Amino acid sequence: MDFENKILSREISQFIWETGKTMGTAESCTGGRIAESIILVPGASNYFKGSIVSYTNEIKEKLLHVDHQLLEEKTAVCEEVAIAMVKGAVKTLNVDYAISATGIAGPSGGTPEIPVGTIWLACGNSDDIITLKLEEDLGRDRNLENATSKALELFLGYLKERLKEEDE
């Protein structure tokens, strides 16, 4: 998986670097793994500004400006929080793009409504964000690996689509 993530990160770096844009991450359940994958590529410091690992709701609220009421009503594991985390990271880190992840990696912590393996990923800029919901429980380690890879794939697809539109 590390090799695959390095390839994805290299492709992302080409898009970001060539356009002179910057990026960051806001991670909860992945605990910095997405950021780690991004910085595997030499030269990442030219476009990657940083990451906020917001493992608790307190940090999501204070650093990423996720609305307390949203967290109370929907929990941290929902599409709306993943989107808010991207917006918060773009603002707090002063970047063009951000990737976020929030979910329940396991082995415990799930509920009937939000079972273990439920992870919401989001990426984009403050005005244009896409999301992806993962729902398969592969065990904690695999859940985290899968979320990291899927987040990178989601962001690469986003960049390819958006930058292609800008060229047309």
XYZ file of N, CA, C and O in Angstrom:
672
model
N 0.815 -1.195 0.000
C 0.000 0.000 0.000
C 0.859 1.260 0.000
O 0.507 2.242 -0.625
N 1.995 1.241 0.700
C 2.869 2.409 0.715
C 3.366 2.768 -0.672
O 3.447 3.939 -1.029
N 3.695 1.743 -1.468
C 4.168 1.988 -2.831
C 3.065 2.639 -3.660
O 3.304 3.609 -4.381
N 1.854 2.116 -3.538
C 0.708 2.678 -4.256
C 0.466 4.133 -3.834
O 0.240 4.997 -4.673
N 0.550 4.392 -2.532
C 0.348 5.756 -2.040
C 1.438 6.699 -2.541
O 1.179 7.866 -2.826
N 2.649 6.193 -2.664
C 3.741 7.025 -3.157
C 3.496 7.404 -4.627
O 3.740 8.539 -5.028
N 2.994 6.463 -5.408
C 2.673 6.749 -6.807
C 1.562 7.801 -6.892
O 1.653 8.771 -7.659
N 0.504 7.611 -6.098
C -0.590 8.580 -6.078
C -0.083 9.962 -5.643
O -0.436 10.974 -6.249
N 0.743 9.982 -4.615
C 1.282 11.254 -4.113
C 2.153 11.943 -5.146
O 2.138 13.168 -5.269
N 2.906 11.159 -5.906
C 3.747 11.737 -6.956
C 2.872 12.388 -8.032
O 3.168 13.495 -8.500
N 1.794 11.724 -8.407
C 0.876 12.308 -9.403
C 0.239 13.585 -8.866
O 0.113 14.576 -9.588
N -0.190 13.549 -7.606
C -0.778 14.739 -6.981
C 0.236 15.880 -6.994
O -0.089 17.014 -7.334
N 1.483 15.576 -6.648
C 2.512 16.615 -6.592
C 2.699 17.286 -7.943
O 2.894 18.497 -8.012
N 2.627 16.502 -9.011
C 2.792 17.088 -10.344
C 1.687 18.102 -10.631
O 1.957 19.189 -11.132
N 0.440 17.741 -10.298
C -0.670 18.673 -10.531
C -0.543 19.923 -9.668
O -0.703 21.039 -10.155
N -0.273 19.730 -8.392
C -0.225 20.856 -7.463
C 0.964 21.761 -7.763
O 0.846 22.982 -7.834
N 2.116 21.162 -7.921
C 3.344 21.917 -8.147
C 3.272 22.709 -9.446
O 3.615 23.891 -9.493
N 2.815 22.058 -10.521
C 2.755 22.720 -11.831
C 1.811 23.909 -11.843
O 2.005 24.844 -12.602
N 0.761 23.858 -11.008
C -0.202 24.953 -10.991
C 0.124 26.009 -9.941
O -0.575 27.013 -9.842
N 1.167 25.774 -9.158
C 1.553 26.737 -8.138
C 0.589 26.815 -6.973
O 0.545 27.816 -6.266
N -0.199 25.770 -6.774
C -1.180 25.736 -5.688
C -0.581 25.113 -4.435
O 0.504 24.531 -4.461
N -1.314 25.228 -3.336
C -0.889 24.648 -2.071
C -1.988 23.745 -1.518
O -3.154 23.848 -1.926
N -1.585 22.874 -0.598
C -2.562 21.956 -0.020
C -2.215 21.627 1.424
O -1.096 21.870 1.877
N -3.194 21.045 2.113
C -3.008 20.569 3.471
C -4.022 19.471 3.742
O -4.827 19.130 2.880
N -3.988 18.923 4.944
C -4.953 17.888 5.311
C -5.554 18.177 6.678
O -4.947 18.840 7.512
N -6.752 17.658 6.872
C -7.442 17.685 8.164
C -7.869 16.243 8.414
O -8.750 15.727 7.738
N -7.204 15.607 9.360
C -7.432 14.178 9.556
C -7.885 13.865 10.967
O -7.348 14.387 11.930
N -8.858 12.992 11.041
C -9.296 12.492 12.329
C -8.857 11.037 12.435
O -7.760 10.760 12.894
N -9.650 10.114 11.938
C -9.343 8.688 12.125
C -8.024 8.264 11.486
O -7.371 7.337 11.974
N -7.598 8.914 10.432
C -6.349 8.525 9.766
C -5.112 9.061 10.466
O -3.991 8.656 10.137
N -5.270 9.946 11.407
C -4.200 10.372 12.291
C -2.926 10.884 11.641
O -1.851 10.783 12.218
N -3.008 11.446 10.449
C -1.822 11.988 9.784
C -1.271 11.111 8.672
O -0.289 11.466 8.024
N -1.890 9.971 8.431
C -1.392 9.060 7.393
C -1.475 9.663 5.985
O -0.624 9.400 5.150
N -2.509 10.467 5.736
C -2.633 11.093 4.416
C -1.491 12.099 4.232
O -0.820 12.101 3.197
N -1.254 12.905 5.252
C -0.142 13.863 5.200
C 1.178 13.139 5.016
O 2.026 13.557 4.219
N 1.367 12.039 5.737
C 2.599 11.263 5.616
C 2.802 10.782 4.180
O 3.912 10.847 3.651
N 1.719 10.339 3.547
C 1.819 9.878 2.158
C 2.198 11.018 1.217
O 2.986 10.829 0.296
N 1.627 12.194 1.453
C 1.922 13.353 0.607
C 3.404 13.722 0.697
O 4.050 14.013 -0.309
N 3.962 13.685 1.903
C 5.351 14.133 2.057
C 6.379 13.059 1.707
O 7.578 13.309 1.789
N 5.929 11.898 1.275
C 6.866 10.883 0.780
C 7.570 11.354 -0.493
O 8.641 10.865 -0.832
N 6.958 12.299 -1.169
C 7.500 12.800 -2.430
C 8.478 13.937 -2.150
O 8.114 14.926 -1.497
N 9.724 13.812 -2.635
C 10.676 14.906 -2.455
C 10.129 16.197 -3.069
O 9.516 16.179 -4.133
N 10.322 17.304 -2.378
C 9.835 18.590 -2.867
C 8.446 18.940 -2.369
O 7.908 19.991 -2.723
N 7.856 18.079 -1.551
C 6.501 18.334 -1.062
C 6.402 19.653 -0.290
O 5.340 20.274 -0.256
N 7.505 20.097 0.272
C 7.472 21.353 1.031
C 7.172 22.557 0.144
O 6.836 23.630 0.638
N 7.254 22.376 -1.165
C 6.914 23.457 -2.095
C 5.417 23.701 -2.206
O 4.999 24.756 -2.664
N 4.590 22.720 -1.815
C 3.148 22.870 -1.968
C 2.348 22.358 -0.771
O 1.195 22.720 -0.597
N 2.932 21.517 0.068
C 2.212 20.985 1.229
C 2.548 21.835 2.450
O 3.691 21.886 2.888
N 1.527 22.531 2.992
C 1.771 23.451 4.106
C 1.643 22.798 5.475
O 2.253 23.260 6.429
N 0.809 21.759 5.596
C 0.671 21.134 6.898
C -0.612 20.355 7.055
O -1.395 20.220 6.119
N -0.783 19.855 8.267
C -1.932 19.018 8.575
C -2.425 19.313 9.980
O -1.640 19.633 10.874
N -3.725 19.183 10.158
C -4.318 19.260 11.487
C -4.906 17.881 11.777
O -5.809 17.423 11.073
N -4.352 17.222 12.782
C -4.904 15.941 13.211
C -5.905 16.269 14.312
O -5.526 16.587 15.436
N -7.161 16.213 13.941
C -8.252 16.614 14.848
C -8.971 15.367 15.337
O -10.086 15.080 14.931
N -8.308 14.656 16.216
C -8.824 13.374 16.685
C -10.034 13.539 17.600
O -10.831 12.639 17.741
N -10.179 14.720 18.203
C -11.322 14.965 19.073
C -12.209 16.066 18.498
O -11.768 16.893 17.691
N -13.454 16.078 18.957
C -14.376 17.128 18.519
C -13.894 18.505 18.946
O -14.086 19.488 18.236
N -13.257 18.580 20.101
C -12.738 19.851 20.600
C -11.792 20.493 19.573
O -11.882 21.691 19.283
N -10.910 19.702 19.008
C -9.954 20.223 18.023
C -10.657 20.527 16.701
O -10.337 21.517 16.038
N -11.626 19.693 16.332
C -12.402 19.991 15.116
C -13.064 21.356 15.245
O -13.081 22.141 14.303
N -13.601 21.635 16.421
C -14.268 22.921 16.638
C -13.278 24.080 16.709
O -13.459 25.094 16.028
N -12.232 23.939 17.525
C -11.316 25.054 17.778
C -10.411 25.384 16.601
O -10.183 26.549 16.303
N -9.864 24.375 15.938
C -8.903 24.639 14.864
C -9.508 24.601 13.466
O -9.045 25.295 12.571
N -10.531 23.769 13.286
C -11.137 23.634 11.953
C -12.485 24.343 11.840
O -13.098 24.332 10.782
N -12.949 24.923 12.940
C -14.194 25.694 12.961
C -15.418 24.865 12.565
O -16.353 25.390 11.965
N -15.392 23.568 12.893
C -16.565 22.724 12.671
C -17.605 23.125 13.716
O -17.296 23.244 14.899
N -18.813 23.338 13.283
C -19.891 23.799 14.145
C -20.221 22.778 15.237
O -20.443 21.596 14.949
N -20.256 23.238 16.477
C -20.558 22.378 17.624
C -21.925 21.698 17.457
O -22.076 20.512 17.738
N -22.899 22.465 17.008
C -24.259 21.930 16.822
C -24.270 20.793 15.800
O -24.952 19.792 15.984
N -23.497 20.940 14.738
C -23.399 19.887 13.722
C -22.835 18.605 14.338
O -23.356 17.514 14.110
N -21.785 18.744 15.122
C -21.182 17.584 15.780
C -22.161 16.935 16.752
O -22.226 15.705 16.846
N -22.925 17.741 17.455
C -23.915 17.220 18.405
C -25.039 16.477 17.679
O -25.453 15.404 18.103
N -25.525 17.066 16.606
C -26.680 16.509 15.897
C -26.322 15.317 15.013
O -27.060 14.346 14.945
N -25.203 15.396 14.311
C -24.873 14.381 13.302
C -23.716 13.472 13.699
O -23.438 12.518 12.997
N -22.984 13.771 14.739
C -21.732 13.137 15.167
C -20.599 13.569 14.237
O -20.847 14.190 13.196
N -19.382 13.212 14.587
C -18.224 13.592 13.786
C -18.111 12.768 12.515
O -17.373 13.120 11.599
N -18.842 11.653 12.456
C -18.726 10.748 11.317
C -19.913 10.955 10.376
O -20.902 10.227 10.394
N -19.804 12.008 9.577
C -20.840 12.302 8.588
C -20.233 13.137 7.463
O -19.157 13.720 7.613
N -20.936 13.188 6.374
C -20.464 13.928 5.208
C -20.282 15.412 5.514
O -19.295 16.031 5.105
N -21.224 15.986 6.258
C -21.171 17.415 6.551
C -19.918 17.794 7.344
O -19.335 18.849 7.114
N -19.507 16.929 8.273
C -18.298 17.216 9.049
C -17.058 17.089 8.163
O -16.149 17.907 8.246
N -17.026 16.089 7.303
C -15.893 15.937 6.382
C -15.750 17.191 5.509
O -14.636 17.685 5.299
N -16.868 17.719 5.036
C -16.859 18.938 4.228
C -16.388 20.131 5.058
O -15.541 20.923 4.615
N -16.914 20.248 6.275
C -16.513 21.354 7.162
C -15.024 21.282 7.489
O -14.363 22.323 7.615
N -14.490 20.078 7.608
C -13.066 19.921 7.888
C -12.216 20.416 6.723
O -11.172 21.038 6.925
N -12.648 20.161 5.492
C -11.925 20.684 4.330
C -11.944 22.211 4.359
O -10.899 22.864 4.222
N -13.126 22.778 4.553
C -13.234 24.243 4.587
C -12.383 24.835 5.707
O -11.712 25.852 5.521
N -12.411 24.193 6.867
C -11.627 24.671 7.997
C -10.135 24.588 7.743
O -9.381 25.498 8.106
N -9.700 23.504 7.114
C -8.272 23.347 6.803
C -7.823 24.372 5.774
O -6.740 24.960 5.906
N -8.630 24.603 4.754
C -8.286 25.606 3.740
C -8.083 26.966 4.410
O -7.105 27.667 4.135
N -8.978 27.300 5.321
C -8.888 28.596 6.003
C -7.724 28.641 7.001
O -6.894 29.550 6.953
N -7.666 27.665 7.898
C -6.661 27.692 8.966
C -5.240 27.546 8.431
O -4.325 28.224 8.893
N -5.053 26.660 7.454
C -3.721 26.412 6.903
C -3.371 27.380 5.772
O -2.246 27.393 5.291
N -4.363 28.178 5.332
C -4.178 29.123 4.237
C -3.651 28.411 2.994
O -2.596 28.744 2.451
N -4.430 27.396 2.561
C -4.066 26.606 1.386
C -5.171 26.686 0.340
O -6.296 27.092 0.630
N -4.827 26.268 -0.876
C -5.810 26.237 -1.949
C -6.727 25.022 -1.854
O -7.912 25.106 -2.150
N -6.154 23.882 -1.472
C -6.896 22.621 -1.409
C -6.626 21.898 -0.096
O -5.549 22.049 0.489
N -7.606 21.077 0.303
C -7.406 20.241 1.483
C -8.107 18.900 1.285
O -9.057 18.786 0.508
N -7.604 17.921 2.016
C -8.200 16.583 2.071
C -8.586 16.344 3.525
O -7.813 16.678 4.427
N -9.768 15.752 3.758
C -10.147 15.427 5.129
C -10.605 13.974 5.235
O -11.019 13.364 4.248
N -10.521 13.457 6.457
C -10.994 12.100 6.757
C -11.555 12.081 8.167
O -10.923 12.604 9.094
N -12.735 11.509 8.328
C -13.342 11.348 9.638
C -14.137 10.056 9.650
O -14.869 9.771 8.702
N -13.932 9.245 10.675
C -14.639 7.977 10.692
C -14.317 7.128 11.903
O -13.695 7.586 12.858
N -14.745 5.872 11.825
C -14.528 4.906 12.900
C -13.714 3.754 12.339
O -14.221 2.912 11.588
N -12.428 3.734 12.672
C -11.518 2.718 12.142
C -11.635 1.391 12.879
O -11.306 0.344 12.331
N -12.084 1.429 14.132
C -12.260 0.192 14.892
C -11.091 -0.104 15.800
O -10.166 0.700 15.911
N -11.083 -1.213 16.443
C -12.073 -2.293 16.339
C -13.378 -1.995 17.065
O -14.385 -2.666 16.834
N -13.400 -0.982 17.935
C -14.639 -0.653 18.641
C -15.058 0.755 18.265
O -14.413 1.417 17.458
N -16.132 1.229 18.875
C -16.585 2.593 18.653
C -17.759 2.718 17.706
O -18.363 3.776 17.606
N -18.078 1.639 17.009
C -19.190 1.690 16.078
C -20.529 1.581 16.781
O -20.612 1.189 17.946
N -21.557 1.961 16.071
C -22.937 1.835 16.544
C -23.738 1.186 15.414
O -23.248 1.102 14.281
N -24.970 0.762 15.695
C -25.790 0.231 14.592
C -25.982 1.250 13.461
O -26.009 0.893 12.298
N -26.070 2.535 13.824
C -26.258 3.585 12.809
C -24.964 3.902 12.068
O -24.982 4.221 10.882
N -23.840 3.865 12.793
C -22.535 4.174 12.200
C -21.571 3.057 12.604
O -20.860 3.165 13.601
N -21.555 1.977 11.824
C -20.708 0.839 12.187
C -19.215 1.092 11.940
O -18.844 1.993 11.181
N -18.400 0.282 12.610
C -16.953 0.322 12.387
C -16.693 0.175 10.888
O -17.338 -0.622 10.204
N -15.744 0.941 10.391
C -15.420 0.926 8.966
C -16.057 2.072 8.202
O -15.730 2.305 7.045
N -16.972 2.799 8.855
C -17.587 3.958 8.217
C -16.606 5.120 8.287
O -16.235 5.575 9.376
N -16.178 5.570 7.134
C -15.223 6.682 7.054
C -15.659 7.608 5.924
O -15.894 7.160 4.802
N -15.768 8.876 6.256
C -16.084 9.892 5.254
C -14.803 10.613 4.845
O -14.041 11.067 5.691
N -14.591 10.704 3.546
C -13.452 11.422 2.972
C -13.991 12.614 2.195
O -15.071 12.532 1.593
N -13.251 13.696 2.185
C -13.630 14.864 1.394
C -12.366 15.553 0.908
O -11.305 15.434 1.521
N -12.491 16.264 -0.195
C -11.365 17.053 -0.697
C -11.888 18.157 -1.581
O -13.003 18.092 -2.097
N -11.062 19.178 -1.726
C -11.419 20.287 -2.598
C -10.909 21.596 -2.062
O -9.974 21.638 -1.262
N -11.572 22.671 -2.523
C -11.255 24.007 -2.027
C -12.468 24.514 -1.254
O -13.431 23.772 -1.071
N -12.456 25.737 -0.827
C -13.556 26.203 0.020
C -14.898 26.277 -0.704
O -15.942 26.282 -0.060
N -14.891 26.291 -2.031
C -16.137 26.419 -2.796
C -16.559 25.152 -3.533
O -17.686 25.071 -4.008
N -15.674 24.184 -3.664
C -15.942 23.015 -4.499
C -15.352 21.779 -3.817
O -14.139 21.563 -3.871
N -16.209 20.999 -3.174
C -15.757 19.850 -2.388
C -16.501 18.596 -2.833
O -17.720 18.626 -3.049
N -15.759 17.505 -2.966
C -16.372 16.214 -3.260
C -16.132 15.282 -2.074
O -15.192 15.482 -1.297
N -17.000 14.280 -1.955
C -16.917 13.366 -0.814
C -17.003 11.914 -1.267
O -17.447 11.616 -2.372
N -16.589 11.039 -0.365
C -16.680 9.596 -0.586
C -16.891 8.925 0.757
O -16.193 9.241 1.725
N -17.853 8.015 0.810
C -18.119 7.276 2.041
C -17.609 5.849 1.892
O -17.967 5.142 0.944
N -16.778 5.428 2.849
C -16.311 4.048 2.907
C -17.129 3.341 3.979
O -17.377 3.908 5.047
N -17.525 2.092 3.711
C -18.399 1.411 4.658
C -17.953 -0.005 5.008
O -18.607 -0.659 5.809
N -16.866 -0.453 4.449
C -16.445 -1.827 4.679
C -15.468 -1.910 5.849
O -14.500 -1.164 5.905
N -15.737 -2.818 6.792
C -14.828 -3.029 7.914
C -13.839 -4.129 7.562
O -14.189 -5.299 7.497
N -12.606 -3.728 7.346
C -11.541 -4.652 6.969
C -10.588 -4.904 8.138
O -9.532 -5.501 7.953
N -10.934 -4.416 9.318
C -10.026 -4.431 10.462
C -9.317 -3.089 10.529
O -9.121 -2.426 9.507
N -8.947 -2.681 11.719
C -8.409 -1.332 11.927
C -7.268 -0.963 10.976
O -7.309 0.069 10.316
N -6.241 -1.773 10.909
C -5.091 -1.433 10.062
C -5.485 -1.279 8.604
O -5.097 -0.309 7.946
N -6.258 -2.205 8.104
C -6.686 -2.145 6.697
C -7.661 -0.990 6.462
O -7.648 -0.368 5.404
N -8.524 -0.720 7.447
C -9.440 0.421 7.318
C -8.662 1.721 7.142
O -9.008 2.561 6.308
N -7.597 1.882 7.925
C -6.786 3.095 7.846
C -5.994 3.150 6.539
O -5.903 4.210 5.909
N -5.429 2.023 6.125
C -4.714 1.970 4.841
C -5.657 2.299 3.692
O -5.326 3.078 2.794
N -6.838 1.676 3.714
C -7.823 1.884 2.660
C -8.273 3.341 2.611
O -8.357 3.939 1.529
N -8.552 3.919 3.768
C -8.995 5.322 3.811
C -7.917 6.248 3.254
O -8.216 7.185 2.509
N -6.668 5.980 3.594
C -5.563 6.810 3.106
C -5.461 6.728 1.587
O -5.403 7.749 0.894
N -5.464 5.521 1.059
C -5.368 5.337 -0.399
C -6.563 5.943 -1.126
O -6.404 6.617 -2.145
N -7.753 5.700 -0.596
C -8.967 6.225 -1.239
C -9.001 7.751 -1.203
O -9.472 8.387 -2.143
N -8.480 8.349 -0.118
C -8.431 9.812 -0.036
C -7.501 10.375 -1.103
O -7.826 11.372 -1.763
N -6.354 9.742 -1.284
C -5.410 10.180 -2.308
C -6.010 10.004 -3.707
O -5.885 10.888 -4.557
N -6.665 8.871 -3.942
C -7.312 8.623 -5.236
C -8.408 9.656 -5.498
O -8.534 10.176 -6.611
N -9.204 9.944 -4.472
C -10.282 10.926 -4.604
C -9.721 12.296 -4.975
O -10.223 12.955 -5.893
N -8.667 12.709 -4.286
C -8.072 14.018 -4.546
C -7.423 14.074 -5.924
O -7.571 15.072 -6.642
N -6.749 13.013 -6.330
C -6.135 12.981 -7.655
C -7.214 13.092 -8.737
O -7.067 13.852 -9.697
N -8.307 12.355 -8.567
C -9.415 12.445 -9.516
C -10.003 13.850 -9.563
O -10.324 14.372 -10.634
N -10.139 14.455 -8.405
C -10.641 15.833 -8.303
C -9.737 16.771 -9.094
O -10.204 17.584 -9.890
N -8.430 16.666 -8.861
C -7.485 17.546 -9.547
C -7.521 17.340 -11.057
O -7.536 18.308 -11.823
N -7.526 16.092 -11.486
C -7.552 15.804 -12.924
C -8.794 16.417 -13.571
O -8.706 17.039 -14.629
N -9.933 16.238 -12.941
C -11.194 16.758 -13.485
C -11.219 18.285 -13.478
O -11.545 18.906 -14.488
N -10.857 18.895 -12.359
C -10.942 20.356 -12.238
C -9.911 21.054 -13.103
O -10.201 22.078 -13.715
N -8.702 20.527 -13.135
C -7.655 21.191 -13.920
C -7.873 20.998 -15.405
O -7.491 21.847 -16.202
N -8.501 19.895 -15.789
C -8.867 19.693 -17.192
C -9.900 20.734 -17.609
O -9.820 21.305 -18.694
N -10.865 21.013 -16.708
C -11.899 22.010 -17.003
C -11.279 23.395 -17.173
O -11.720 24.173 -18.002
N -10.252 23.703 -16.365
C -9.607 25.013 -16.450
C -8.862 25.177 -17.771
O -8.756 26.280 -18.291
N -8.343 24.067 -18.318
C -7.595 24.129 -19.569
C -8.514 24.328 -20.780
O -8.077 24.797 -21.823
N -9.770 23.934 -20.635
C -10.694 24.006 -21.780
C -11.244 25.382 -22.011
O -11.256 26.238 -21.230
